[in-house]
mmCIF file of C-alpha atoms in Angstrom:
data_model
loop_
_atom_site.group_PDB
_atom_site.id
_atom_site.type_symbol
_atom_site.label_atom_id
_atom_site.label_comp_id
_atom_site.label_asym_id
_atom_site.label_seq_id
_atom_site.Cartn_x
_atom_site.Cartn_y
_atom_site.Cartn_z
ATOM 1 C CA UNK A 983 5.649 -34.598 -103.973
ATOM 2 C CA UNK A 984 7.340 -33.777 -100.622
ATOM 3 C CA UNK A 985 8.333 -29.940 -100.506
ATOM 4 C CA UNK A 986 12.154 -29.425 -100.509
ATOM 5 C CA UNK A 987 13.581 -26.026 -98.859
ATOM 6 C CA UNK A 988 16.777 -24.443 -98.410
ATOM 7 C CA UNK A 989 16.766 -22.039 -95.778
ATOM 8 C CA UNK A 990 19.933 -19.653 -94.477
ATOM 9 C CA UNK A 991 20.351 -18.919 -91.336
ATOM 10 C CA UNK A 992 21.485 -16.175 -89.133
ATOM 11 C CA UNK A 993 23.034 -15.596 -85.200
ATOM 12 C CA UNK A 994 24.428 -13.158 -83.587
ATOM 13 C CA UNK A 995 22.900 -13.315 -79.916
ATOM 14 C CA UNK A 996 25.803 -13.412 -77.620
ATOM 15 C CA UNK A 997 29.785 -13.374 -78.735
ATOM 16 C CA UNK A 998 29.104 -15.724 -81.895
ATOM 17 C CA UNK A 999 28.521 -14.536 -85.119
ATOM 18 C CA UNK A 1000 27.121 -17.178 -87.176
ATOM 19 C CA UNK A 1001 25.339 -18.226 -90.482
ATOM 20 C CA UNK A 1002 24.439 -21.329 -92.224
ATOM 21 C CA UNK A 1003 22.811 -22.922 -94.989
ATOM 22 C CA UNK A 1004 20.001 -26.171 -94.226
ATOM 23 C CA UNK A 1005 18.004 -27.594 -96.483
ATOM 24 C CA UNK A 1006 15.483 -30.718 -95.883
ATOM 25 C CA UNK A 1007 12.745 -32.827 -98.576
ATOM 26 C CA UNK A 1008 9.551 -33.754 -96.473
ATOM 27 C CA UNK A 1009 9.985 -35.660 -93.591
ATOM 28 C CA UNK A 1010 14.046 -36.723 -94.695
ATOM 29 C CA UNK A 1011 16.397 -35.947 -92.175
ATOM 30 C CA UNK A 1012 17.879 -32.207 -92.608
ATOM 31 C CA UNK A 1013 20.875 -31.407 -94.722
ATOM 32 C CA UNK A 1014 23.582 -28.718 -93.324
ATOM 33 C CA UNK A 1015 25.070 -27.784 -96.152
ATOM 34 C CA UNK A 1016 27.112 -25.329 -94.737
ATOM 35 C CA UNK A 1017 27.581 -23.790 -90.670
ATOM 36 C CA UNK A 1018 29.866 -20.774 -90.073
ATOM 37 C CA UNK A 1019 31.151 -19.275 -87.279
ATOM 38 C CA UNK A 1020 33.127 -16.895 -86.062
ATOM 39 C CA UNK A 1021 34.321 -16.600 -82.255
ATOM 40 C CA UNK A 1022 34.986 -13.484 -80.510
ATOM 41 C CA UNK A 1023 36.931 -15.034 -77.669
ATOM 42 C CA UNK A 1024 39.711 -13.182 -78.072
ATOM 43 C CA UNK A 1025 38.336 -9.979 -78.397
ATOM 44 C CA UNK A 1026 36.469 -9.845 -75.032
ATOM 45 C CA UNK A 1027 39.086 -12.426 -73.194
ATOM 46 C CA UNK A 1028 41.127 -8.626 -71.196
ATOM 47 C CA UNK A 1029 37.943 -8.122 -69.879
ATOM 48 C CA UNK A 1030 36.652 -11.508 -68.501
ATOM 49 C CA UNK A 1031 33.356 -11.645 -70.286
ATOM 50 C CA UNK A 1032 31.547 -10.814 -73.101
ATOM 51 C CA UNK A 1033 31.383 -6.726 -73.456
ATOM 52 C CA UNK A 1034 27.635 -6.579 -75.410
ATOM 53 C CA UNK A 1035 29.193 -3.159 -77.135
ATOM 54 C CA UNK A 1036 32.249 -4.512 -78.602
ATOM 55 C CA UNK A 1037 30.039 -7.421 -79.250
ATOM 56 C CA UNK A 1038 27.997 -6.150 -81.445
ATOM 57 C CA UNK A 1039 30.183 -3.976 -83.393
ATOM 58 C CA UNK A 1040 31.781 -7.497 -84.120
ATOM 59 C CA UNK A 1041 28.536 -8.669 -85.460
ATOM 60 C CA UNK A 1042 28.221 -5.847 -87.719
ATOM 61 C CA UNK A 1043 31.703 -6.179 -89.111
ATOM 62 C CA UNK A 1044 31.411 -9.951 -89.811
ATOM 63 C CA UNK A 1045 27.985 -10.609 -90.741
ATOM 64 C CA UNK A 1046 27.984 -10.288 -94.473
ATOM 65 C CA UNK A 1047 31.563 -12.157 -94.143
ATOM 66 C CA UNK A 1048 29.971 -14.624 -92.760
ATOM 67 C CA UNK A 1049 27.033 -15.015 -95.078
ATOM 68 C CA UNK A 1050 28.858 -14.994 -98.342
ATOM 69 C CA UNK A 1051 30.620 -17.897 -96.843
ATOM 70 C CA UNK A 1052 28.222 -19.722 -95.921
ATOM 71 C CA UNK A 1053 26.554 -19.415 -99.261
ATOM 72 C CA UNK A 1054 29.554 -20.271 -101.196
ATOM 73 C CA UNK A 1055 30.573 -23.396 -99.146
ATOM 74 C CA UNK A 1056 26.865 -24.182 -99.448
ATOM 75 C CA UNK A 1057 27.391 -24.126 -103.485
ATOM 76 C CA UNK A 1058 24.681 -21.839 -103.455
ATOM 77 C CA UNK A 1059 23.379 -18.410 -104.000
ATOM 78 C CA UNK A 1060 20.455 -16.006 -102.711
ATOM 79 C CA UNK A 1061 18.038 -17.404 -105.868
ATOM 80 C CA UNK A 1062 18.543 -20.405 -104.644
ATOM 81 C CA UNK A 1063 16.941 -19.759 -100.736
ATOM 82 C CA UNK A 1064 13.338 -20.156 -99.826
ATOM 83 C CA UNK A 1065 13.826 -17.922 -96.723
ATOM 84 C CA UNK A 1066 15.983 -15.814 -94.550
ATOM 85 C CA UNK A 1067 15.695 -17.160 -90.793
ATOM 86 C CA UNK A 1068 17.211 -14.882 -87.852
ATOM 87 C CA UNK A 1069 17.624 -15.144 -84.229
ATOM 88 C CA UNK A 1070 15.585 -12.273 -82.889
ATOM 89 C CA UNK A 1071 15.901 -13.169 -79.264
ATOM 90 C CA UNK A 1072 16.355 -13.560 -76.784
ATOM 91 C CA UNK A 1073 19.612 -12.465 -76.113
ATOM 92 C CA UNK A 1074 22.342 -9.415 -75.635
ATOM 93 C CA UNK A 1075 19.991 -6.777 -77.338
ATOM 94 C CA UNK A 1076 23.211 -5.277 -79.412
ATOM 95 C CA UNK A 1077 24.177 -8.401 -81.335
ATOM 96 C CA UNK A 1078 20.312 -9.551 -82.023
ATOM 97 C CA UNK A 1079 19.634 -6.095 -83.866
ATOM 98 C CA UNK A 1080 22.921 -6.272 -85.814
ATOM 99 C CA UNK A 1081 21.503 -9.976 -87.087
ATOM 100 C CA UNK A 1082 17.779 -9.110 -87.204
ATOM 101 C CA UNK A 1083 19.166 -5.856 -89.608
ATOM 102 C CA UNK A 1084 20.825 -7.961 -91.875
ATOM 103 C CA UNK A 1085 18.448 -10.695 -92.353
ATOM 104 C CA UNK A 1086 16.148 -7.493 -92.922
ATOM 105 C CA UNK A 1087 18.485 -5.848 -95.413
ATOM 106 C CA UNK A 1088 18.602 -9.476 -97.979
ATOM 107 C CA UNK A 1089 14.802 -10.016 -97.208
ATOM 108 C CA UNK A 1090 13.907 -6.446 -98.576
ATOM 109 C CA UNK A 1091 16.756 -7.180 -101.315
ATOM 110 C CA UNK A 1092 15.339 -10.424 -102.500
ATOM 111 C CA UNK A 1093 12.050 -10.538 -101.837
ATOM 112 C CA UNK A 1094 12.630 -13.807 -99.310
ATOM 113 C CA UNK A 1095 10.182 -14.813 -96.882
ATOM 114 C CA UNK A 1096 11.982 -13.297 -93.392
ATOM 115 C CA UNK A 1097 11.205 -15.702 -89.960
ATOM 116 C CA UNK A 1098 11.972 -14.670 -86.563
ATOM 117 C CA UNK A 1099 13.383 -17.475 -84.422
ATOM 118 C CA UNK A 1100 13.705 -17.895 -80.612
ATOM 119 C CA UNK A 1101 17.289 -18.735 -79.726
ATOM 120 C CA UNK A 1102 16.284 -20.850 -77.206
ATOM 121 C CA UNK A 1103 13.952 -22.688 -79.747
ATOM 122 C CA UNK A 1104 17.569 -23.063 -81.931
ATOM 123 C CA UNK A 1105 18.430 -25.203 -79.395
ATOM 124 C CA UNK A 1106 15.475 -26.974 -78.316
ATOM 125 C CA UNK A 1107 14.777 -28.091 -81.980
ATOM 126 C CA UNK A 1108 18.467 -29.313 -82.469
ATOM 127 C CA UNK A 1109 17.516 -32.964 -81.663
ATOM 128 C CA UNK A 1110 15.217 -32.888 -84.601
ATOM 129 C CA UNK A 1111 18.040 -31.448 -87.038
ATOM 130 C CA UNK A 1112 20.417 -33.713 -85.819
ATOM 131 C CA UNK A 1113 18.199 -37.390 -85.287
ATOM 132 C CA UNK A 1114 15.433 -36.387 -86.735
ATOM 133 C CA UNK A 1115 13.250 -37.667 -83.510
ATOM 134 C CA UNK A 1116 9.456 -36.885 -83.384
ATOM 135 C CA UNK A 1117 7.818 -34.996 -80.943
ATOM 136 C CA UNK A 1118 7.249 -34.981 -78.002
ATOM 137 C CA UNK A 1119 10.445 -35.148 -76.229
ATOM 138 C CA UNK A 1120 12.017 -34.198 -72.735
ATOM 139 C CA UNK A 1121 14.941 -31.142 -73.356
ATOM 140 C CA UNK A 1122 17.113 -30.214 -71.399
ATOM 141 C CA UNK A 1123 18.713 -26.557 -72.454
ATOM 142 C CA UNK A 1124 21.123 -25.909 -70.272
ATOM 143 C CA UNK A 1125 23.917 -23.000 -72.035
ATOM 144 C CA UNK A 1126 25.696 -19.594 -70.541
ATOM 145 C CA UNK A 1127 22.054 -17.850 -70.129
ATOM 146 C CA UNK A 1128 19.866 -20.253 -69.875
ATOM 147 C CA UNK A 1129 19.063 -23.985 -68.149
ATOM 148 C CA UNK A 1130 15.709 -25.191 -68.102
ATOM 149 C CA UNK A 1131 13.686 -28.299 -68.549
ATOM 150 C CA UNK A 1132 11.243 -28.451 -71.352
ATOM 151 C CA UNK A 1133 8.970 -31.109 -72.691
ATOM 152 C CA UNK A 1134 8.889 -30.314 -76.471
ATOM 153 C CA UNK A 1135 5.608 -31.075 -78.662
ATOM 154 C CA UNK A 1136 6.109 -29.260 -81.417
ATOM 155 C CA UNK A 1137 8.080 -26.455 -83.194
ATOM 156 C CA UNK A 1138 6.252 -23.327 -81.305
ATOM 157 C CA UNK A 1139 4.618 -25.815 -78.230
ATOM 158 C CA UNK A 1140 6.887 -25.978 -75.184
ATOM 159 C CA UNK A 1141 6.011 -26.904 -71.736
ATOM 160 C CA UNK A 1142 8.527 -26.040 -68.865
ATOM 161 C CA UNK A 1143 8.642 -28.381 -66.135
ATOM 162 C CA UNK A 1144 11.598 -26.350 -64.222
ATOM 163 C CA UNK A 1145 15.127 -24.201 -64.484
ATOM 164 C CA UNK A 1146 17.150 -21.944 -62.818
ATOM 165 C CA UNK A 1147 16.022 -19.477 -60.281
ATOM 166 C CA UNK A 1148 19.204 -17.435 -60.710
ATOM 167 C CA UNK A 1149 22.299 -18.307 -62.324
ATOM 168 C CA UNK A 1150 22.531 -20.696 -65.024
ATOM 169 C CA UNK A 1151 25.216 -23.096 -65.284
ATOM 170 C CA UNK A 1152 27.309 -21.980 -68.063
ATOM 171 C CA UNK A 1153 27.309 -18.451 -66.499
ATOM 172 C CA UNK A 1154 28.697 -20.154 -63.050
ATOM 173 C CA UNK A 1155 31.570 -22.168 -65.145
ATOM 174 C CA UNK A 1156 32.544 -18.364 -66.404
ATOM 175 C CA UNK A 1157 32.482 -16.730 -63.076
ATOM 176 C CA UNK A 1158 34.145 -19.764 -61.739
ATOM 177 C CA UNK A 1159 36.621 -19.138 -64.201
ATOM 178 C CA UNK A 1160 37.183 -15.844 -63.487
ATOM 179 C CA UNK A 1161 37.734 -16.279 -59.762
ATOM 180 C CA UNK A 1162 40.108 -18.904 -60.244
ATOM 181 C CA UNK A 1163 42.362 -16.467 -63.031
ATOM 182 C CA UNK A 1164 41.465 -19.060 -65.627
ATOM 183 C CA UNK A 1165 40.841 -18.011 -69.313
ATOM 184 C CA UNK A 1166 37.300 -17.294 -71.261
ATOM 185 C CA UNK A 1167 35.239 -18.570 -71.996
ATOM 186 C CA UNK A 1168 34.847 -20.490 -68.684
ATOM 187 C CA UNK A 1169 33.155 -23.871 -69.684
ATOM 188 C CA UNK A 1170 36.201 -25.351 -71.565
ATOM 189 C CA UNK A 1171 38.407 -23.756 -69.162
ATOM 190 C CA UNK A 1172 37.421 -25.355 -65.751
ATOM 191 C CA UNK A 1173 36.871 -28.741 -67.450
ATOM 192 C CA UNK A 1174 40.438 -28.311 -68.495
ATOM 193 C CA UNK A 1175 41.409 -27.945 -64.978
ATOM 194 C CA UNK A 1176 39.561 -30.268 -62.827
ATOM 195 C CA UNK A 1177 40.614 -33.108 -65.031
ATOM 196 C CA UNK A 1178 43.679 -33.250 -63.075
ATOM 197 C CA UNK A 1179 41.538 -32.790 -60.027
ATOM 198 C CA UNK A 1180 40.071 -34.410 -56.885
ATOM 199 C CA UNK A 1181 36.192 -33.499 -56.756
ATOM 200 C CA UNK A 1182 36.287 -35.251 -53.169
ATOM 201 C CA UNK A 1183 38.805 -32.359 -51.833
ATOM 202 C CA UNK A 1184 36.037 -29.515 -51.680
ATOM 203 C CA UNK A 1185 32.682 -30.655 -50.739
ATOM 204 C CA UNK A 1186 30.620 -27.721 -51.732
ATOM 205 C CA UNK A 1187 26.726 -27.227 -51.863
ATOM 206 C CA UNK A 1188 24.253 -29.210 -53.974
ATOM 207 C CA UNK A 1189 21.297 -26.432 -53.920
ATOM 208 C CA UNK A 1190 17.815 -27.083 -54.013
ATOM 209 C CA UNK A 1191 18.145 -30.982 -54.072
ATOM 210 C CA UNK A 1192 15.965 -31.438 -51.185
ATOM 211 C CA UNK A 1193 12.735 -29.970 -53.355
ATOM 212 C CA UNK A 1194 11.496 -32.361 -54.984
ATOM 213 C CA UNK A 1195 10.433 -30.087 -58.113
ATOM 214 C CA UNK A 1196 12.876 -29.251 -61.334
ATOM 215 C CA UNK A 1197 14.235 -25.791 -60.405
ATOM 216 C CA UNK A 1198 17.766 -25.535 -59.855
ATOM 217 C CA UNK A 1199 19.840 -23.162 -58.451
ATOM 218 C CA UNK A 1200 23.715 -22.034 -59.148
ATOM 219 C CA UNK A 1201 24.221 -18.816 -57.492
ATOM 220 C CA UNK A 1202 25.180 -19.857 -54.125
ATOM 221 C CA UNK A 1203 27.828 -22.853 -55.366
ATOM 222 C CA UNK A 1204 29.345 -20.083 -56.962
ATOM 223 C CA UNK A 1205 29.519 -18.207 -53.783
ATOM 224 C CA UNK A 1206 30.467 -21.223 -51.617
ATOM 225 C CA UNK A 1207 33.633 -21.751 -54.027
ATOM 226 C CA UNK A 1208 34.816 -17.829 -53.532
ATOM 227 C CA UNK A 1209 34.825 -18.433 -49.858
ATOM 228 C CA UNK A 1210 37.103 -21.719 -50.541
ATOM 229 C CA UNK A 1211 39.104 -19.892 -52.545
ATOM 230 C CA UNK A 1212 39.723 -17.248 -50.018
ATOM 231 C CA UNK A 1213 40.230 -19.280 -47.484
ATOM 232 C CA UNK A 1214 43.343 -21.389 -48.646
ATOM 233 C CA UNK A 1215 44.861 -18.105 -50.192
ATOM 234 C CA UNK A 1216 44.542 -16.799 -46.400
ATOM 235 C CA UNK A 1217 46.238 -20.106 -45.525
ATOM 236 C CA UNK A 1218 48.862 -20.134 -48.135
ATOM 237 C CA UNK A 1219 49.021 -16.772 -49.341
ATOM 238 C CA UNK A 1220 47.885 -17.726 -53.092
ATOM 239 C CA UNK A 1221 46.871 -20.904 -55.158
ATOM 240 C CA UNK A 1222 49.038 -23.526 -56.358
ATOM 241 C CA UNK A 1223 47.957 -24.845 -59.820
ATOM 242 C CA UNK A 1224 46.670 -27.838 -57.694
ATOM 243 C CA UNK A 1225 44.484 -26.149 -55.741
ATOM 244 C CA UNK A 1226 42.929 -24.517 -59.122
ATOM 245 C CA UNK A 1227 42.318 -28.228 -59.990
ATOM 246 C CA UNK A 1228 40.546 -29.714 -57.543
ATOM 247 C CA UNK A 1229 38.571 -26.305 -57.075
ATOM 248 C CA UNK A 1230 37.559 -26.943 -60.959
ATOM 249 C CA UNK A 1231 36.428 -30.584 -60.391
ATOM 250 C CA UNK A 1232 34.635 -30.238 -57.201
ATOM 251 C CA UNK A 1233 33.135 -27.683 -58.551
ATOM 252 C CA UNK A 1234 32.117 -29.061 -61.577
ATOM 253 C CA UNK A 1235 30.901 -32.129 -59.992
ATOM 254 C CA UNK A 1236 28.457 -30.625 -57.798
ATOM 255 C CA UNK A 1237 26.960 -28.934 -61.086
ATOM 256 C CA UNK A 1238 27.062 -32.595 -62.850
ATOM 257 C CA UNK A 1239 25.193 -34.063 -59.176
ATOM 258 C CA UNK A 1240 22.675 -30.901 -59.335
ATOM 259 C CA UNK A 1241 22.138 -31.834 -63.080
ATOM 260 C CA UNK A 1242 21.346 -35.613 -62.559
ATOM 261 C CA UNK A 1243 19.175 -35.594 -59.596
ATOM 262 C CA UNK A 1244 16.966 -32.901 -61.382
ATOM 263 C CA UNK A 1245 17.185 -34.949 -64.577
ATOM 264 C CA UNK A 1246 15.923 -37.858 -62.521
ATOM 265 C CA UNK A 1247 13.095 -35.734 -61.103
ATOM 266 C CA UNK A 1248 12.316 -34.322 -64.846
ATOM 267 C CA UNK A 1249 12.193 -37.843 -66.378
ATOM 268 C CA UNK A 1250 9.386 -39.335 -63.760
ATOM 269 C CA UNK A 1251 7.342 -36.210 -64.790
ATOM 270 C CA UNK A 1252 7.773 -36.476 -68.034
ATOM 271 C CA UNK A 1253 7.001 -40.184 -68.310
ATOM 272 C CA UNK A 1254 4.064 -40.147 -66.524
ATOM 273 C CA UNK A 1255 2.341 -38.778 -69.734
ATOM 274 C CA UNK A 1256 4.983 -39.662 -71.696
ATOM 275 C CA UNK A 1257 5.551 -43.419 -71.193
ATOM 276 C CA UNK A 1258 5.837 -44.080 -75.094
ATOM 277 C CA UNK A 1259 8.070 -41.985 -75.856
ATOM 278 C CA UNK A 1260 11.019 -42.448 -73.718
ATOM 279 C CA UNK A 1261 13.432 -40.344 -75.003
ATOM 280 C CA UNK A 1262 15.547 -37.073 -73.447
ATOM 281 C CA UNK A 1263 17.518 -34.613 -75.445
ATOM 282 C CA UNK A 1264 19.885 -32.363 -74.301
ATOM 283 C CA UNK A 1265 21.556 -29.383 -76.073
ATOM 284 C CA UNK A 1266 23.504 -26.159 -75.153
ATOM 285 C CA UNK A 1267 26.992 -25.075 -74.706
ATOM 286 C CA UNK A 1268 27.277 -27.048 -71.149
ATOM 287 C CA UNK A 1269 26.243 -30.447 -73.003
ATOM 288 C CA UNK A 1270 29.320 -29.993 -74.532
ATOM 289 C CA UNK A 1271 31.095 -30.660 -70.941
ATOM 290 C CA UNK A 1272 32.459 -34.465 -71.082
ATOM 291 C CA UNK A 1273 32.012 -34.762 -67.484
ATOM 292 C CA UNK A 1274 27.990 -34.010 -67.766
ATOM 293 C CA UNK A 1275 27.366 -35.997 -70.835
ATOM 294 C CA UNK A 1276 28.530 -38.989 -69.223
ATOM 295 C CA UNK A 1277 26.665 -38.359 -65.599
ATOM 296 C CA UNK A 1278 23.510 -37.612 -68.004
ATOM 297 C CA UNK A 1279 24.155 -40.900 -70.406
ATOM 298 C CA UNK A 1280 23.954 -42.991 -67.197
ATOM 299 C CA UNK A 1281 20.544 -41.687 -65.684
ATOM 300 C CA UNK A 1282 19.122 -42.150 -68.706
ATOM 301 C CA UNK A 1283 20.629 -45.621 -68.972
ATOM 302 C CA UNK A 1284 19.201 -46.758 -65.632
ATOM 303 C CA UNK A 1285 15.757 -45.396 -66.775
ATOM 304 C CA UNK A 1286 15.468 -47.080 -69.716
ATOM 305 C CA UNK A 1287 15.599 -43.760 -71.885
ATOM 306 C CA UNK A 1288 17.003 -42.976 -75.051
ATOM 307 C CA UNK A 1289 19.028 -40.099 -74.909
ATOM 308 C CA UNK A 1290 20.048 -37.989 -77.854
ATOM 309 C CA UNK A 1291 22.814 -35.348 -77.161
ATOM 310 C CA UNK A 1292 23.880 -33.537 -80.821
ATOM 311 C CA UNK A 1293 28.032 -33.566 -81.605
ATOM 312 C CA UNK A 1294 29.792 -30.560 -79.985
ATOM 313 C CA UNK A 1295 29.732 -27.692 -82.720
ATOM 314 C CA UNK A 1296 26.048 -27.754 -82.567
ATOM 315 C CA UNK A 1297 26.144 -27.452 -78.735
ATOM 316 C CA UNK A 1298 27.647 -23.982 -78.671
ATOM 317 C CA UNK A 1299 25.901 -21.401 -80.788
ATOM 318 C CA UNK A 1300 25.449 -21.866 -83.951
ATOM 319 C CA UNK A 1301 23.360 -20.555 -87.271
ATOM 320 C CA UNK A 1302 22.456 -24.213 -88.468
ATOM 321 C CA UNK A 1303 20.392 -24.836 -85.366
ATOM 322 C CA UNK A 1304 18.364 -21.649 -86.100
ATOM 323 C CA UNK A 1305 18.212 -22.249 -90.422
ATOM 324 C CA UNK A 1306 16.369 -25.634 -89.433
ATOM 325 C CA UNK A 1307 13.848 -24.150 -86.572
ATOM 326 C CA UNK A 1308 13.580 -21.958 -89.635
ATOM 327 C CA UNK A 1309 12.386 -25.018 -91.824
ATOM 328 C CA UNK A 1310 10.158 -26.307 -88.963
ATOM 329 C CA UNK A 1311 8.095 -22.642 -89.158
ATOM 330 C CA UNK A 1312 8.225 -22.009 -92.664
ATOM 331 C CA UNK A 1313 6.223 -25.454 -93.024
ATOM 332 C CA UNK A 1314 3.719 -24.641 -89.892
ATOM 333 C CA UNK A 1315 2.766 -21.602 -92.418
ATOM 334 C CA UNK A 1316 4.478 -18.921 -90.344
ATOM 335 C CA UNK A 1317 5.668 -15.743 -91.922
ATOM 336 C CA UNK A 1318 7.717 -12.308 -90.353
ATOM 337 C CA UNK A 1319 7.457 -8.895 -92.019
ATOM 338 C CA UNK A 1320 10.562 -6.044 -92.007
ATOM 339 C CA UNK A 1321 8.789 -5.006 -88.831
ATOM 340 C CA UNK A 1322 10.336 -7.456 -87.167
ATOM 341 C CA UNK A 1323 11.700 -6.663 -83.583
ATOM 342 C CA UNK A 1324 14.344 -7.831 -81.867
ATOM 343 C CA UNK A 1325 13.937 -8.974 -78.227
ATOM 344 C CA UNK A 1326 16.338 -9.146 -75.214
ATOM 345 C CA UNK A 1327 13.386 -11.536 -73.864
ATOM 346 C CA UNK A 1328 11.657 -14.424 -74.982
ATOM 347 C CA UNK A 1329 10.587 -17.168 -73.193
ATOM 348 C CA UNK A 1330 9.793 -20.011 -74.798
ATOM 349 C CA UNK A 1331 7.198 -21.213 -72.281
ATOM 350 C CA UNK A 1332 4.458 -18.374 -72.977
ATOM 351 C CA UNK A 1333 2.330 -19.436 -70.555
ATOM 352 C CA UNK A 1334 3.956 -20.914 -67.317
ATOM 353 C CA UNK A 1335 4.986 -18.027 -64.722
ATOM 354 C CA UNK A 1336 8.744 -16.650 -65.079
ATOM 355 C CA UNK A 1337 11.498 -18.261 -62.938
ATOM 356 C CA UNK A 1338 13.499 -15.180 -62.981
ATOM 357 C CA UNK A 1339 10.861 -12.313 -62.621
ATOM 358 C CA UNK A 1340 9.879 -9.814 -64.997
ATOM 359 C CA UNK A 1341 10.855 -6.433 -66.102
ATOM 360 C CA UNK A 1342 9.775 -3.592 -68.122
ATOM 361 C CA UNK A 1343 10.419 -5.511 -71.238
ATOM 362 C CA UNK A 1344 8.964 -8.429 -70.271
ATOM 363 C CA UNK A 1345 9.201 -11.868 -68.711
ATOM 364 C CA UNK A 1346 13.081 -13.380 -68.592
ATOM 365 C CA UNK A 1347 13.733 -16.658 -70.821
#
C-alpha cells in the first residue's frame, strides 16, 4: 500500500512569511491543501527594499498566525502531520532563524520528524508539485537572489550548468525600480511600466552573450540604464512618465534577450545527455514576468521541448513549494534533529565551483 503523508510547511527567507499544508499517496500527484502567505511589502516599501531587521521581527510576529491558518484551512491539526519541513537557507539570516525556531518549537512539542530544506530546492522541486514530471529535468531558477541553470535528477542531486556572476535578475528589476521612483517590489512594477513602452527606444547591453557558456550577467545593464536615465534628466531636467516606460521595456527586454539566448545555450547542453527527456522547467519570482514566459514558451517551442512553468502564486515564495521538497526527503529516508542550523548559504550544486565567490560562511547559492 502506497505511503500517504501530510507534511506542513514553513518560510520565512526573505520578506514572505509563509506556511502550508501538502499531502501526497505514492507516486499521485501532490495535494496543497492549504498555502499561506503573508507580504511585507508595505512595511519595507519607505525604504526601497527589504530591511532584513524589520524583516524578521515580521516573521516572528506572524509565524504562528500563519500556521494556525494554514492548519485550519487545511481541515487539519498537528496529530494529523507526519513532519514539520522548514526553509533553513539560504537566505536573509534574520527571517530563516525566526522560521527554523518555530518549526523547532512544534517539532520538540509534538514529537514530529523536523527536515531542513534548501530554498532554492523549494523552487527547483516545484515542477514536480505542480506536474508531477520525473526526473531529470532542465530548471531554470531565476528569483530576486538567485538565477541559475540546473539540470535536476533527483530531490538532493543538482547539476549547475551556469548563473549569474553578479546580480540576479529579480534584484536588477528592484534596483531598476528604484532608480526610476517606481514602487517595491520592483518585478511587478517595471512590467507595469514598460507595457506602455517602446523596448526599441533604449538599446542597452546584452552581457555576456558572446560566451558561449550559461553564465549571465546583470550588473552592468543595470548600470547602463542609470547612465540613460541621467542623461535625458540632464536633457530635460526630469522624466516624463513616458520616458519611465520605455526605460521599463527596454530594459526588461534585454533581460528577456539575455534569458533566451542562455536558455538556448542551456537546452543543447542539456540534451546532449538528455535527448529523452526533453523537457525545461522554470520557477521563481521572475517566471512570473508575462513578458519572459512568453520569450521562454517560444525557445522551447522551436526546440521541440516541453516546458512546464507552475501558475504565479507558486512563482513567488511560498511554504507549499518547501512542504512538498519536504515530502520528496522524508521518503529518500532523510531526517533533521533540533540542532538544526540555519544558513545564509547554501548552494544547491555542492560540488561545482561558486559563481559568486566564497566567504567566511561559505560558498554563495
Amino acid at each position: 500500500m502506497s505511503q500517504s503523508l501530510t507534511i506542513l510547511g514553513l518560510e520565512s527567507s526573505c520578506d514572505d512569511t509563509a506556511a502550508a499544508v501538502v499531502c501526497q499517496t505514492g507516486t499521485d500527484p501532490a495535494q496543497i491543501r492549504s498555502s499561506i502567505v503573508y507580504g511585507q511589502a508595505d512595511l519595507h516599501s519607505q525604504y526601497g527594499g527589504v530591511v532584513p531587521e524589520l524583516a524578521a521581527r515580521a516573521h516572528a510576529e506572524k509565524l504562528d498566525h500563519c500556521v494556525r491558518q494554514a492548519l485550519q484551512e487545511a481541515g487539519a491539526s498537528l496529530a494529523d502531520l507526519d513532519a514539520i519541513a522548514v526553509t533553513a537557507g539560504p537566505g536573509l539570516i534574520g527571517g530563516v532563524l525566526s522560521g527554523v525556531m518555530c518549526a523547532k518549537g512544534l517539532s520538540a512539542a509534538t514529537g514530529l520528524p523536523l527536515l531542513g530544506i534548501n530554498h532554492l530546492a523549494g523552487h527547483a522541486l516545484t515542477p514536480r508539485l505542480t506536474d508531477n514530471i520525473g526526473y531529470p529535468y532542465l530548471m531554470l531558477l531565476v528569483s530576486g537572489g538567485h538565477c541559475q541553470y540546473l539540470i535536476a535528477r533527483g530531490s538532493d542531486d543538482f547539476v549547475r550548468l551556469g548563473g549569474t556572476i553578479d546580480d540576479a535578475p529579480g534584484e536588477a528589476f528592484d534596483k531598476t525600480a528604484r532608480l526610476l521612483g517606481l514602487p517595491q517590489p520592483g518585478g511587478p512594477s517595471v512590467e507595469a511600466e514598460a507595457r506602455n513602452g517602446d523596448p526599441d527606444r533604449h538599446r542597452f547591453p546584452r552581457p555576456l552573450l558572446d560566451r558561449a557558456d550559461c553564465n549571465l550577467s546583470f550588473s552592468g545593464l543595470k548600470t547602463a540604464l542609470l547612465r540613460e536615465r541621467d542623461r535625458i534628466v540632464a536633457e530635460k531636467g526630469g522624466l516624463t512618465r513616458q520616458d519611465r516606460a520605455d526605460l521599463c521595456a527596454g530594459f526588461q527586454q534585454a533581460v528577456t534577450d539575455v534569458l533566451a539566448a542562455k536558455t538556448r545555450r542551456a537546452l543543447g547542453l542539456y540534451l546532449q545527455d538528455n535527448p529523452a527527456r526533453p523537457t525545461i522547467a522554470v520557477a521563481g519570482g521572475v517566471a512570473a514576468n508575462a513578458t519572459i514566459r512568453t520569450a521562454l514558451q517560444s525557445v522551447c517551442a522551436t526546440a521541440g521541448v516541453d516546458f512546464i512553468a507552475p501558475p504565479l502564486a507558486l512563482c513567488t515564495d511560498n511554504a507549499a513549494m518547501i512542504a512538498y521538497a519536504g515530502i520528496e526527503r522524508f521518503r529518500s529516508g532523510a531526517r533533521d534533529g533540533l540542532d538544526l542550523a540555519a544558513r545564509p548559504r547554501w548552494p544547491l550544486d555542492r560540488v561545482s565551483p561558486s559563481l559568486l565567490g566564497s566567504g567566511r560562511k561559505g560558498a554563495k547559492a
